[in-house]
Amino acid sequence: MHIFHTITELRSWRKQVKRVALVPTMGNLHAGHLALVRTAKAHADAVVVSIFVNRIQFGVGEDFELYPRTLAEDVEKLTEAGADVVFAPSETELYPNGTQQYFVEPPAIQNELCGRSRPGHFRGVATIVTKLFNIVQPDVACFGKKDYQQLAVIKGMVQDLNMDIDIIPVEIERADSGLALSSRNGYLTIEQREQAAQLSAQLRTMAEAMRRGNRQFAALENSAATYLQQHGWQVDYIEVRHAQTLTKAQISDKNLVIVAAAILGTTRLIDNLEVQLEHE
Amino acid sequence: MHIFHTITELRSWRKQVKRVALVPTMGNLHAGHLALVRTAKAHADAVVVSIFVNRIQFGVGEDFELYPRTLAEDVEKLTEAGADVVFAPSETELYPNGTQQYFVEPPAIQNELCGRSRPGHFRGVATIVTKLFNIVQPDVACFGKKDYQQLAVIKGMVQDLNMDIDIIPVEIERADSGLALSSRNGYLTIEQREQAAQLSAQLRTMAEAMRRGNRQFAALENSAATYLQQHGWQVDYIEVRHAQTLTKAQISDKNLVIVAAAILGTTRLIDNLEVQLEHE
């Protein structure tokens, strides 16, 4: 496996490979990332995993400084997983002027859900992903469904800016408890990690009610939020949305997703569950 | 020469060609565009000329509807000039949702000079050029120096978003009178076209003074603006700037450009002249 820290090295390698899949990450890899790598391998001749903690997608007061950097362990896991290249650029390699000047600006959806409490986050994500796409020039790129809104933004961007890249969504990896795997789970205490399963449990409860014919989305949302608050969570949002557009769910919609963000102690966790309704 | 109206046709042709140069235009081609094509031919195996009057770079009350569409004549000129492909997409081909959702947002320079009177213009330019780059995937792209601020925005964008494309600036083509060639010259009456040479004449006068050691940029700017106003022009700006950054010229700067925009009758004309100062 190659480890490249510069754009020049990456590009010179890229010229020799036909079909490349990119898995963009911020490192601190867990089984969710490795599932992305497995999917990527099935779609290309070579898999590039980028590892870059991207300052411009963190807001003021967020955990940019604290975010775990574990390159050595990540490289070990990626070697085992059969990645071909780790692209781990320095901050000056990607932001040689200190800051980014040109941004890819997503539409209004960037200010809803996670965007409401993280202004500029999706702009930062769209911009770094565009930069990585331009550097790696992949044929396909894999993104986890756990960051559901991010996936929607990336899919929208690729289509709207005519990027010739297939975006492949990959299912959420979960602990046995149901907790969605996330680098930020590392911030949880042992007790919190156990309790954290309540979030996905509430999503499943809502989904089951919806599959049984319950279309009282607001009541379902309130009930789940109340449960979590009563158990010590600070709920950012828990909402039923249209799975593709992420607009507010209509009673007639069939492709839905329940998206949620809530804070346990000081750790902000997100999760979601797609609900495909067959019958009216 | 191929004429493609769809992205699918263009992409399928693109796969068979190694090194491609792109010349993005809005059509109504004149000798300035053909100079771009000649330069492009020297840098690639094949030249794609795009022709698209891009609604999102026109402001409210600007000449989008009026802008001349002359595809048949353009195709004839490009055949003669030896272009390989004309890419002339419809509006729904490039904006299938009716509007663009994701924009490439340039930094503050987009609000100065031409941007001051054309809000959103450079955002529209950066966005359509990004789309065309993603569709055509050129190795090089040629832009005329006449749109000097546009060229600076594109160069900045390519660098800042890590696009792997060489941007080649091409010198301004001028009529014998000195008037910079422009599609908008077609809006001028015969008398106005003669008078229009005053704009480039003022740029030359300023440049000569600067080369003789005059560093009173503000005085030179005022003097040129006053001359033009006295001759019936409405001056938008005429300024000495740093040639690369387009920031206000400092007395110690060596690489300068005089940029100007002024309205004759109802036609807004732009022009510029680079001034390289050798001695202190």
mmCIF file with all atom_site columns, C-alpha atoms in Angstrom, chain B residues 89-278:
data_model
loop_
_atom_site.group_PDB
_atom_site.id
_atom_site.type_symbol
_atom_site.label_atom_id
_atom_site.label_alt_id
_atom_site.label_comp_id
_atom_site.label_asym_id
_atom_site.label_entity_id
_atom_site.label_seq_id
_atom_site.pdbx_PDB_ins_code
_atom_site.Cartn_x
_atom_site.Cartn_y
_atom_site.Cartn_z
_atom_site.occupancy
_atom_site.B_iso_or_equiv
_atom_site.pdbx_formal_charge
_atom_site.auth_seq_id
_atom_site.auth_comp_id
_atom_site.auth_asym_id
_atom_site.auth_atom_id
_atom_site.pdbx_PDB_model_num
ATOM 1   C CA . PRO B 1 89  ? -25.840 22.540 -25.191 1.00 0.00 ? 89  PRO B CA 1
ATOM 2   C CA . SER B 1 90  ? -29.373 23.741 -24.620 1.00 0.00 ? 90  SER B CA 1
ATOM 3   C CA . GLU B 1 91  ? -30.265 25.513 -21.409 1.00 0.00 ? 91  GLU B CA 1
ATOM 4   C CA . THR B 1 92  ? -32.092 22.447 -20.082 1.00 0.00 ? 92  THR B CA 1
ATOM 5   C CA . GLU B 1 93  ? -29.035 20.317 -20.814 1.00 0.00 ? 93  GLU B CA 1
ATOM 6   C CA . LEU B 1 94  ? -26.939 22.410 -18.433 1.00 0.00 ? 94  LEU B CA 1
ATOM 7   C CA . TYR B 1 95  ? -29.706 23.511 -16.045 1.00 0.00 ? 95  TYR B CA 1
ATOM 8   C CA . PRO B 1 96  ? -32.103 20.532 -16.021 1.00 0.00 ? 96  PRO B CA 1
ATOM 9   C CA . ASN B 1 97  ? -33.748 21.773 -12.805 1.00 0.00 ? 97  ASN B CA 1
ATOM 10  C CA . GLY B 1 98  ? -34.381 25.181 -14.347 1.00 0.00 ? 98  GLY B CA 1
ATOM 11  C CA . THR B 1 99  ? -31.871 26.787 -12.017 1.00 0.00 ? 99  THR B CA 1
ATOM 12  C CA . GLN B 1 100 ? -28.432 26.010 -10.698 1.00 0.00 ? 100 GLN B CA 1
ATOM 13  C CA . GLN B 1 101 ? -28.442 24.808 -7.060  1.00 0.00 ? 101 GLN B CA 1
ATOM 14  C CA . TYR B 1 102 ? -24.734 24.519 -6.218  1.00 0.00 ? 102 TYR B CA 1
ATOM 15  C CA . PHE B 1 103 ? -22.463 27.473 -6.957  1.00 0.00 ? 103 PHE B CA 1
ATOM 16  C CA . VAL B 1 104 ? -18.729 28.023 -6.974  1.00 0.00 ? 104 VAL B CA 1
ATOM 17  C CA . GLU B 1 105 ? -18.384 31.144 -4.878  1.00 0.00 ? 105 GLU B CA 1
ATOM 18  C CA . PRO B 1 106 ? -15.290 33.293 -5.544  1.00 0.00 ? 106 PRO B CA 1
ATOM 19  C CA . PRO B 1 107 ? -13.732 35.456 -2.804  1.00 0.00 ? 107 PRO B CA 1
ATOM 20  C CA . ALA B 1 108 ? -14.211 39.202 -2.303  1.00 0.00 ? 108 ALA B CA 1
ATOM 21  C CA . ILE B 1 109 ? -12.557 40.168 -5.594  1.00 0.00 ? 109 ILE B CA 1
ATOM 22  C CA . GLN B 1 110 ? -15.832 39.119 -7.240  1.00 0.00 ? 110 GLN B CA 1
ATOM 23  C CA . ASN B 1 111 ? -17.469 42.252 -5.793  1.00 0.00 ? 111 ASN B CA 1
ATOM 24  C CA . GLU B 1 112 ? -14.901 44.740 -7.087  1.00 0.00 ? 112 GLU B CA 1
ATOM 25  C CA . LEU B 1 113 ? -14.386 46.321 -10.522 1.00 0.00 ? 113 LEU B CA 1
ATOM 26  C CA . CYS B 1 114 ? -16.914 44.699 -12.893 1.00 0.00 ? 114 CYS B CA 1
ATOM 27  C CA . GLY B 1 115 ? -18.386 42.812 -9.941  1.00 0.00 ? 115 GLY B CA 1
ATOM 28  C CA . ARG B 1 116 ? -19.502 46.043 -8.290  1.00 0.00 ? 116 ARG B CA 1
ATOM 29  C CA . SER B 1 117 ? -22.014 46.762 -11.026 1.00 0.00 ? 117 SER B CA 1
ATOM 30  C CA . ARG B 1 118 ? -22.652 43.096 -11.878 1.00 0.00 ? 118 ARG B CA 1
ATOM 31  C CA . PRO B 1 119 ? -23.470 41.296 -8.606  1.00 0.00 ? 119 PRO B CA 1
ATOM 32  C CA . GLY B 1 120 ? -23.393 37.519 -9.007  1.00 0.00 ? 120 GLY B CA 1
ATOM 33  C CA . HIS B 1 121 ? -21.644 37.735 -12.373 1.00 0.00 ? 121 HIS B CA 1
ATOM 34  C CA . PHE B 1 122 ? -18.365 36.072 -11.367 1.00 0.00 ? 122 PHE B CA 1
ATOM 35  C CA . ARG B 1 123 ? -20.162 33.453 -9.294  1.00 0.00 ? 123 ARG B CA 1
ATOM 36  C CA . GLY B 1 124 ? -22.119 32.610 -12.458 1.00 0.00 ? 124 GLY B CA 1
ATOM 37  C CA . VAL B 1 125 ? -18.911 32.505 -14.501 1.00 0.00 ? 125 VAL B CA 1
ATOM 38  C CA . ALA B 1 126 ? -17.022 30.348 -11.978 1.00 0.00 ? 126 ALA B CA 1
ATOM 39  C CA . THR B 1 127 ? -19.965 27.959 -11.776 1.00 0.00 ? 127 THR B CA 1
ATOM 40  C CA . ILE B 1 128 ? -20.516 27.486 -15.525 1.00 0.00 ? 128 ILE B CA 1
ATOM 41  C CA . VAL B 1 129 ? -16.782 27.118 -16.143 1.00 0.00 ? 129 VAL B CA 1
ATOM 42  C CA . THR B 1 130 ? -16.621 24.445 -13.422 1.00 0.00 ? 130 THR B CA 1
ATOM 43  C CA . LYS B 1 131 ? -19.529 22.627 -15.061 1.00 0.00 ? 131 LYS B CA 1
ATOM 44  C CA . LEU B 1 132 ? -17.886 22.813 -18.490 1.00 0.00 ? 132 LEU B CA 1
ATOM 45  C CA . PHE B 1 133 ? -14.572 21.630 -17.016 1.00 0.00 ? 133 PHE B CA 1
ATOM 46  C CA . ASN B 1 134 ? -16.351 18.661 -15.434 1.00 0.00 ? 134 ASN B CA 1
ATOM 47  C CA . ILE B 1 135 ? -18.159 17.835 -18.672 1.00 0.00 ? 135 ILE B CA 1
ATOM 48  C CA . VAL B 1 136 ? -15.255 18.272 -21.101 1.00 0.00 ? 136 VAL B CA 1
ATOM 49  C CA . GLN B 1 137 ? -12.422 17.290 -18.727 1.00 0.00 ? 137 GLN B CA 1
ATOM 50  C CA . PRO B 1 138 ? -9.878  19.330 -20.662 1.00 0.00 ? 138 PRO B CA 1
ATOM 51  C CA . ASP B 1 139 ? -6.137  19.328 -20.031 1.00 0.00 ? 139 ASP B CA 1
ATOM 52  C CA . VAL B 1 140 ? -5.885  23.009 -20.888 1.00 0.00 ? 140 VAL B CA 1
ATOM 53  C CA . ALA B 1 141 ? -8.368  25.834 -21.279 1.00 0.00 ? 141 ALA B CA 1
ATOM 54  C CA . CYS B 1 142 ? -7.840  29.149 -23.058 1.00 0.00 ? 142 CYS B CA 1
ATOM 55  C CA . PHE B 1 143 ? -9.269  32.450 -21.851 1.00 0.00 ? 143 PHE B CA 1
ATOM 56  C CA . GLY B 1 144 ? -8.835  35.868 -23.390 1.00 0.00 ? 144 GLY B CA 1
ATOM 57  C CA . LYS B 1 145 ? -7.119  38.643 -21.478 1.00 0.00 ? 145 LYS B CA 1
ATOM 58  C CA . LYS B 1 146 ? -9.874  41.047 -22.447 1.00 0.00 ? 146 LYS B CA 1
ATOM 59  C CA . ASP B 1 147 ? -11.989 39.690 -19.610 1.00 0.00 ? 147 ASP B CA 1
ATOM 60  C CA . TYR B 1 148 ? -9.087  40.266 -17.256 1.00 0.00 ? 148 TYR B CA 1
ATOM 61  C CA . GLN B 1 149 ? -10.972 39.943 -14.002 1.00 0.00 ? 149 GLN B CA 1
ATOM 62  C CA . GLN B 1 150 ? -12.693 36.791 -15.268 1.00 0.00 ? 150 GLN B CA 1
ATOM 63  C CA . LEU B 1 151 ? -9.287  35.330 -16.113 1.00 0.00 ? 151 LEU B CA 1
ATOM 64  C CA . ALA B 1 152 ? -8.039  36.157 -12.589 1.00 0.00 ? 152 ALA B CA 1
ATOM 65  C CA . VAL B 1 153 ? -11.111 34.502 -11.042 1.00 0.00 ? 153 VAL B CA 1
ATOM 66  C CA . ILE B 1 154 ? -10.696 31.363 -13.177 1.00 0.00 ? 154 ILE B CA 1
ATOM 67  C CA . LYS B 1 155 ? -6.974  31.114 -12.422 1.00 0.00 ? 155 LYS B CA 1
ATOM 68  C CA . GLY B 1 156 ? -7.690  31.538 -8.709  1.00 0.00 ? 156 GLY B CA 1
ATOM 69  C CA . MET B 1 157 ? -10.481 28.960 -8.793  1.00 0.00 ? 157 MET B CA 1
ATOM 70  C CA . VAL B 1 158 ? -8.419  26.353 -10.616 1.00 0.00 ? 158 VAL B CA 1
ATOM 71  C CA . GLN B 1 159 ? -5.583  26.730 -8.130  1.00 0.00 ? 159 GLN B CA 1
ATOM 72  C CA . ASP B 1 160 ? -7.742  26.915 -5.017  1.00 0.00 ? 160 ASP B CA 1
ATOM 73  C CA . LEU B 1 161 ? -10.036 23.996 -5.922  1.00 0.00 ? 161 LEU B CA 1
ATOM 74  C CA . ASN B 1 162 ? -7.087  21.889 -7.194  1.00 0.00 ? 162 ASN B CA 1
ATOM 75  C CA . MET B 1 163 ? -8.434  21.522 -10.709 1.00 0.00 ? 163 MET B CA 1
ATOM 76  C CA . ASP B 1 164 ? -5.832  19.740 -12.854 1.00 0.00 ? 164 ASP B CA 1
ATOM 77  C CA . ILE B 1 165 ? -6.163  22.103 -15.813 1.00 0.00 ? 165 ILE B CA 1
ATOM 78  C CA . ASP B 1 166 ? -3.657  24.551 -17.306 1.00 0.00 ? 166 ASP B CA 1
ATOM 79  C CA . ILE B 1 167 ? -5.208  27.960 -17.860 1.00 0.00 ? 167 ILE B CA 1
ATOM 80  C CA . ILE B 1 168 ? -3.682  29.711 -20.856 1.00 0.00 ? 168 ILE B CA 1
ATOM 81  C CA . PRO B 1 169 ? -4.245  33.466 -21.153 1.00 0.00 ? 169 PRO B CA 1
ATOM 82  C CA . VAL B 1 170 ? -4.466  34.792 -24.693 1.00 0.00 ? 170 VAL B CA 1
ATOM 83  C CA . GLU B 1 171 ? -3.692  38.370 -25.767 1.00 0.00 ? 171 GLU B CA 1
ATOM 84  C CA . ILE B 1 172 ? -6.459  40.797 -26.680 1.00 0.00 ? 172 ILE B CA 1
ATOM 85  C CA . GLU B 1 173 ? -7.312  41.108 -30.377 1.00 0.00 ? 173 GLU B CA 1
ATOM 86  C CA . ARG B 1 174 ? -7.888  44.713 -31.418 1.00 0.00 ? 174 ARG B CA 1
ATOM 87  C CA . ALA B 1 175 ? -9.302  46.555 -34.395 1.00 0.00 ? 175 ALA B CA 1
ATOM 88  C CA . ASP B 1 176 ? -6.886  48.875 -36.233 1.00 0.00 ? 176 ASP B CA 1
ATOM 89  C CA . SER B 1 177 ? -8.321  51.724 -34.166 1.00 0.00 ? 177 SER B CA 1
ATOM 90  C CA . GLY B 1 178 ? -7.196  50.000 -30.983 1.00 0.00 ? 178 GLY B CA 1
ATOM 91  C CA . LEU B 1 179 ? -10.721 48.974 -29.966 1.00 0.00 ? 179 LEU B CA 1
ATOM 92  C CA . ALA B 1 180 ? -10.646 45.594 -28.218 1.00 0.00 ? 180 ALA B CA 1
ATOM 93  C CA . LEU B 1 181 ? -12.751 43.061 -30.130 1.00 0.00 ? 181 LEU B CA 1
ATOM 94  C CA . SER B 1 182 ? -15.941 42.097 -28.305 1.00 0.00 ? 182 SER B CA 1
ATOM 95  C CA . SER B 1 183 ? -19.297 40.604 -29.164 1.00 0.00 ? 183 SER B CA 1
ATOM 96  C CA . ARG B 1 184 ? -20.874 43.643 -27.549 1.00 0.00 ? 184 ARG B CA 1
ATOM 97  C CA . ASN B 1 185 ? -19.202 45.932 -30.138 1.00 0.00 ? 185 ASN B CA 1
ATOM 98  C CA . GLY B 1 186 ? -22.062 44.799 -32.368 1.00 0.00 ? 186 GLY B CA 1
ATOM 99  C CA . TYR B 1 187 ? -24.379 46.978 -30.282 1.00 0.00 ? 187 TYR B CA 1
ATOM 100 C CA . LEU B 1 188 ? -22.457 50.131 -31.313 1.00 0.00 ? 188 LEU B CA 1
ATOM 101 C CA . THR B 1 189 ? -23.469 52.477 -34.131 1.00 0.00 ? 189 THR B CA 1
ATOM 102 C CA . ILE B 1 190 ? -20.817 53.222 -36.767 1.00 0.00 ? 190 ILE B CA 1
ATOM 103 C CA . GLU B 1 191 ? -20.056 56.568 -35.095 1.00 0.00 ? 191 GLU B CA 1
ATOM 104 C CA . GLN B 1 192 ? -19.849 54.971 -31.661 1.00 0.00 ? 192 GLN B CA 1
ATOM 105 C CA . ARG B 1 193 ? -17.530 52.264 -32.931 1.00 0.00 ? 193 ARG B CA 1
ATOM 106 C CA . GLU B 1 194 ? -15.120 54.958 -34.118 1.00 0.00 ? 194 GLU B CA 1
ATOM 107 C CA . GLN B 1 195 ? -15.392 56.841 -30.856 1.00 0.00 ? 195 GLN B CA 1
ATOM 108 C CA . ALA B 1 196 ? -14.961 53.630 -28.838 1.00 0.00 ? 196 ALA B CA 1
ATOM 109 C CA . ALA B 1 197 ? -11.238 53.689 -29.635 1.00 0.00 ? 197 ALA B CA 1
ATOM 110 C CA . GLN B 1 198 ? -10.938 56.468 -27.043 1.00 0.00 ? 198 GLN B CA 1
ATOM 111 C CA . LEU B 1 199 ? -11.059 53.877 -24.277 1.00 0.00 ? 199 LEU B CA 1
ATOM 112 C CA . SER B 1 200 ? -7.950  51.956 -25.361 1.00 0.00 ? 200 SER B CA 1
ATOM 113 C CA . ALA B 1 201 ? -6.260  55.250 -26.252 1.00 0.00 ? 201 ALA B CA 1
ATOM 114 C CA . GLN B 1 202 ? -6.656  56.408 -22.649 1.00 0.00 ? 202 GLN B CA 1
ATOM 115 C CA . LEU B 1 203 ? -5.178  53.129 -21.401 1.00 0.00 ? 203 LEU B CA 1
ATOM 116 C CA . ARG B 1 204 ? -2.143  53.645 -23.638 1.00 0.00 ? 204 ARG B CA 1
ATOM 117 C CA . THR B 1 205 ? -1.763  57.226 -22.468 1.00 0.00 ? 205 THR B CA 1
ATOM 118 C CA . MET B 1 206 ? -1.775  56.096 -18.843 1.00 0.00 ? 206 MET B CA 1
ATOM 119 C CA . ALA B 1 207 ? 0.655   53.255 -19.543 1.00 0.00 ? 207 ALA B CA 1
ATOM 120 C CA . GLU B 1 208 ? 3.087   55.609 -21.286 1.00 0.00 ? 208 GLU B CA 1
ATOM 121 C CA . ALA B 1 209 ? 3.004   58.010 -18.351 1.00 0.00 ? 209 ALA B CA 1
ATOM 122 C CA . MET B 1 210 ? 3.658   55.121 -15.951 1.00 0.00 ? 210 MET B CA 1
ATOM 123 C CA . ARG B 1 211 ? 6.568   53.872 -18.028 1.00 0.00 ? 211 ARG B CA 1
ATOM 124 C CA . ARG B 1 212 ? 8.006   57.405 -17.949 1.00 0.00 ? 212 ARG B CA 1
ATOM 125 C CA . GLY B 1 213 ? 8.023   57.110 -14.151 1.00 0.00 ? 213 GLY B CA 1
ATOM 126 C CA . ASN B 1 214 ? 4.680   58.636 -13.198 1.00 0.00 ? 214 ASN B CA 1
ATOM 127 C CA . ARG B 1 215 ? 3.396   56.825 -10.075 1.00 0.00 ? 215 ARG B CA 1
ATOM 128 C CA . GLN B 1 216 ? 0.497   59.178 -9.361  1.00 0.00 ? 216 GLN B CA 1
ATOM 129 C CA . PHE B 1 217 ? -1.974  56.415 -10.129 1.00 0.00 ? 217 PHE B CA 1
ATOM 130 C CA . ALA B 1 218 ? -5.000  58.267 -8.724  1.00 0.00 ? 218 ALA B CA 1
ATOM 131 C CA . ALA B 1 219 ? -4.219  61.366 -10.766 1.00 0.00 ? 219 ALA B CA 1
ATOM 132 C CA . LEU B 1 220 ? -3.747  59.301 -13.928 1.00 0.00 ? 220 LEU B CA 1
ATOM 133 C CA . GLU B 1 221 ? -7.022  57.487 -13.291 1.00 0.00 ? 221 GLU B CA 1
ATOM 134 C CA . ASN B 1 222 ? -8.892  60.744 -12.717 1.00 0.00 ? 222 ASN B CA 1
ATOM 135 C CA . SER B 1 223 ? -7.436  62.352 -15.772 1.00 0.00 ? 223 SER B CA 1
ATOM 136 C CA . ALA B 1 224 ? -8.468  59.427 -18.019 1.00 0.00 ? 224 ALA B CA 1
ATOM 137 C CA . ALA B 1 225 ? -11.935 59.250 -16.479 1.00 0.00 ? 225 ALA B CA 1
ATOM 138 C CA . THR B 1 226 ? -12.430 62.971 -16.921 1.00 0.00 ? 226 THR B CA 1
ATOM 139 C CA . TYR B 1 227 ? -11.371 62.797 -20.567 1.00 0.00 ? 227 TYR B CA 1
ATOM 140 C CA . LEU B 1 228 ? -13.843 59.995 -21.263 1.00 0.00 ? 228 LEU B CA 1
ATOM 141 C CA . GLN B 1 229 ? -16.672 61.728 -19.409 1.00 0.00 ? 229 GLN B CA 1
ATOM 142 C CA . GLN B 1 230 ? -16.030 64.909 -21.362 1.00 0.00 ? 230 GLN B CA 1
ATOM 143 C CA . HIS B 1 231 ? -16.395 62.861 -24.529 1.00 0.00 ? 231 HIS B CA 1
ATOM 144 C CA . GLY B 1 232 ? -19.769 61.424 -23.583 1.00 0.00 ? 232 GLY B CA 1
ATOM 145 C CA . TRP B 1 233 ? -18.753 58.222 -21.818 1.00 0.00 ? 233 TRP B CA 1
ATOM 146 C CA . GLN B 1 234 ? -20.212 57.092 -18.534 1.00 0.00 ? 234 GLN B CA 1
ATOM 147 C CA . VAL B 1 235 ? -17.196 55.692 -16.696 1.00 0.00 ? 235 VAL B CA 1
ATOM 148 C CA . ASP B 1 236 ? -17.752 52.695 -14.429 1.00 0.00 ? 236 ASP B CA 1
ATOM 149 C CA . TYR B 1 237 ? -14.108 52.435 -13.371 1.00 0.00 ? 237 TYR B CA 1
ATOM 150 C CA . ILE B 1 238 ? -10.626 53.007 -14.692 1.00 0.00 ? 238 ILE B CA 1
ATOM 151 C CA . GLU B 1 239 ? -7.992  51.829 -12.254 1.00 0.00 ? 239 GLU B CA 1
ATOM 152 C CA . VAL B 1 240 ? -4.393  50.722 -11.894 1.00 0.00 ? 240 VAL B CA 1
ATOM 153 C CA . ARG B 1 241 ? -4.227  47.356 -10.145 1.00 0.00 ? 241 ARG B CA 1
ATOM 154 C CA . HIS B 1 242 ? -1.733  44.631 -9.371  1.00 0.00 ? 242 HIS B CA 1
ATOM 155 C CA . ALA B 1 243 ? -1.721  42.349 -12.425 1.00 0.00 ? 243 ALA B CA 1
ATOM 156 C CA . GLN B 1 244 ? -1.936  39.034 -10.519 1.00 0.00 ? 244 GLN B CA 1
ATOM 157 C CA . THR B 1 245 ? -3.998  39.785 -7.412  1.00 0.00 ? 245 THR B CA 1
ATOM 158 C CA . LEU B 1 246 ? -6.030  42.695 -8.857  1.00 0.00 ? 246 LEU B CA 1
ATOM 159 C CA . THR B 1 247 ? -5.560  44.472 -5.532  1.00 0.00 ? 247 THR B CA 1
ATOM 160 C CA . LYS B 1 248 ? -5.051  48.266 -5.585  1.00 0.00 ? 248 LYS B CA 1
ATOM 161 C CA . ALA B 1 249 ? -1.668  49.091 -7.091  1.00 0.00 ? 249 ALA B CA 1
ATOM 162 C CA . GLN B 1 250 ? 1.084   49.956 -4.638  1.00 0.00 ? 250 GLN B CA 1
ATOM 163 C CA . ILE B 1 251 ? 3.754   52.452 -5.580  1.00 0.00 ? 251 ILE B CA 1
ATOM 164 C CA . SER B 1 252 ? 6.389   49.682 -5.466  1.00 0.00 ? 252 SER B CA 1
ATOM 165 C CA . ASP B 1 253 ? 4.459   47.189 -7.649  1.00 0.00 ? 253 ASP B CA 1
ATOM 166 C CA . LYS B 1 254 ? 6.096   46.209 -10.926 1.00 0.00 ? 254 LYS B CA 1
ATOM 167 C CA . ASN B 1 255 ? 3.407   44.002 -12.507 1.00 0.00 ? 255 ASN B CA 1
ATOM 168 C CA . LEU B 1 256 ? 0.450   46.248 -13.118 1.00 0.00 ? 256 LEU B CA 1
ATOM 169 C CA . VAL B 1 257 ? -2.672  46.282 -15.197 1.00 0.00 ? 257 VAL B CA 1
ATOM 170 C CA . ILE B 1 258 ? -4.911  49.210 -16.034 1.00 0.00 ? 258 ILE B CA 1
ATOM 171 C CA . VAL B 1 259 ? -8.491  47.956 -16.074 1.00 0.00 ? 259 VAL B CA 1
ATOM 172 C CA . ALA B 1 260 ? -11.468 49.927 -17.308 1.00 0.00 ? 260 ALA B CA 1
ATOM 173 C CA . ALA B 1 261 ? -15.190 49.664 -17.904 1.00 0.00 ? 261 ALA B CA 1
ATOM 174 C CA . ALA B 1 262 ? -17.230 52.460 -19.453 1.00 0.00 ? 262 ALA B CA 1
ATOM 175 C CA . ILE B 1 263 ? -20.553 52.880 -21.161 1.00 0.00 ? 263 ILE B CA 1
ATOM 176 C CA . LEU B 1 264 ? -20.914 54.444 -24.594 1.00 0.00 ? 264 LEU B CA 1
ATOM 177 C CA . GLY B 1 265 ? -24.560 55.128 -25.412 1.00 0.00 ? 265 GLY B CA 1
ATOM 178 C CA . THR B 1 266 ? -26.133 52.026 -23.906 1.00 0.00 ? 266 THR B CA 1
ATOM 179 C CA . THR B 1 267 ? -23.216 49.666 -24.474 1.00 0.00 ? 267 THR B CA 1
ATOM 180 C CA . ARG B 1 268 ? -20.885 48.726 -21.641 1.00 0.00 ? 268 ARG B CA 1
ATOM 181 C CA . LEU B 1 269 ? -17.332 48.135 -22.892 1.00 0.00 ? 269 LEU B CA 1
ATOM 182 C CA . ILE B 1 270 ? -14.342 46.822 -20.968 1.00 0.00 ? 270 ILE B CA 1
ATOM 183 C CA . ASP B 1 271 ? -10.671 46.933 -21.762 1.00 0.00 ? 271 ASP B CA 1
ATOM 184 C CA . ASN B 1 272 ? -7.321  46.646 -20.035 1.00 0.00 ? 272 ASN B CA 1
ATOM 185 C CA . LEU B 1 273 ? -3.619  47.013 -20.590 1.00 0.00 ? 273 LEU B CA 1
ATOM 186 C CA . GLU B 1 274 ? -0.838  45.263 -18.707 1.00 0.00 ? 274 GLU B CA 1
ATOM 187 C CA . VAL B 1 275 ? 2.070   47.466 -17.683 1.00 0.00 ? 275 VAL B CA 1
ATOM 188 C CA . GLN B 1 276 ? 5.306   45.798 -16.688 1.00 0.00 ? 276 GLN B CA 1
ATOM 189 C CA . LEU B 1 277 ? 7.570   48.346 -14.982 1.00 0.00 ? 277 LEU B CA 1
ATOM 190 C CA . GLU B 1 278 ? 11.247  47.450 -15.334 1.00 0.00 ? 278 GLU B CA 1
#
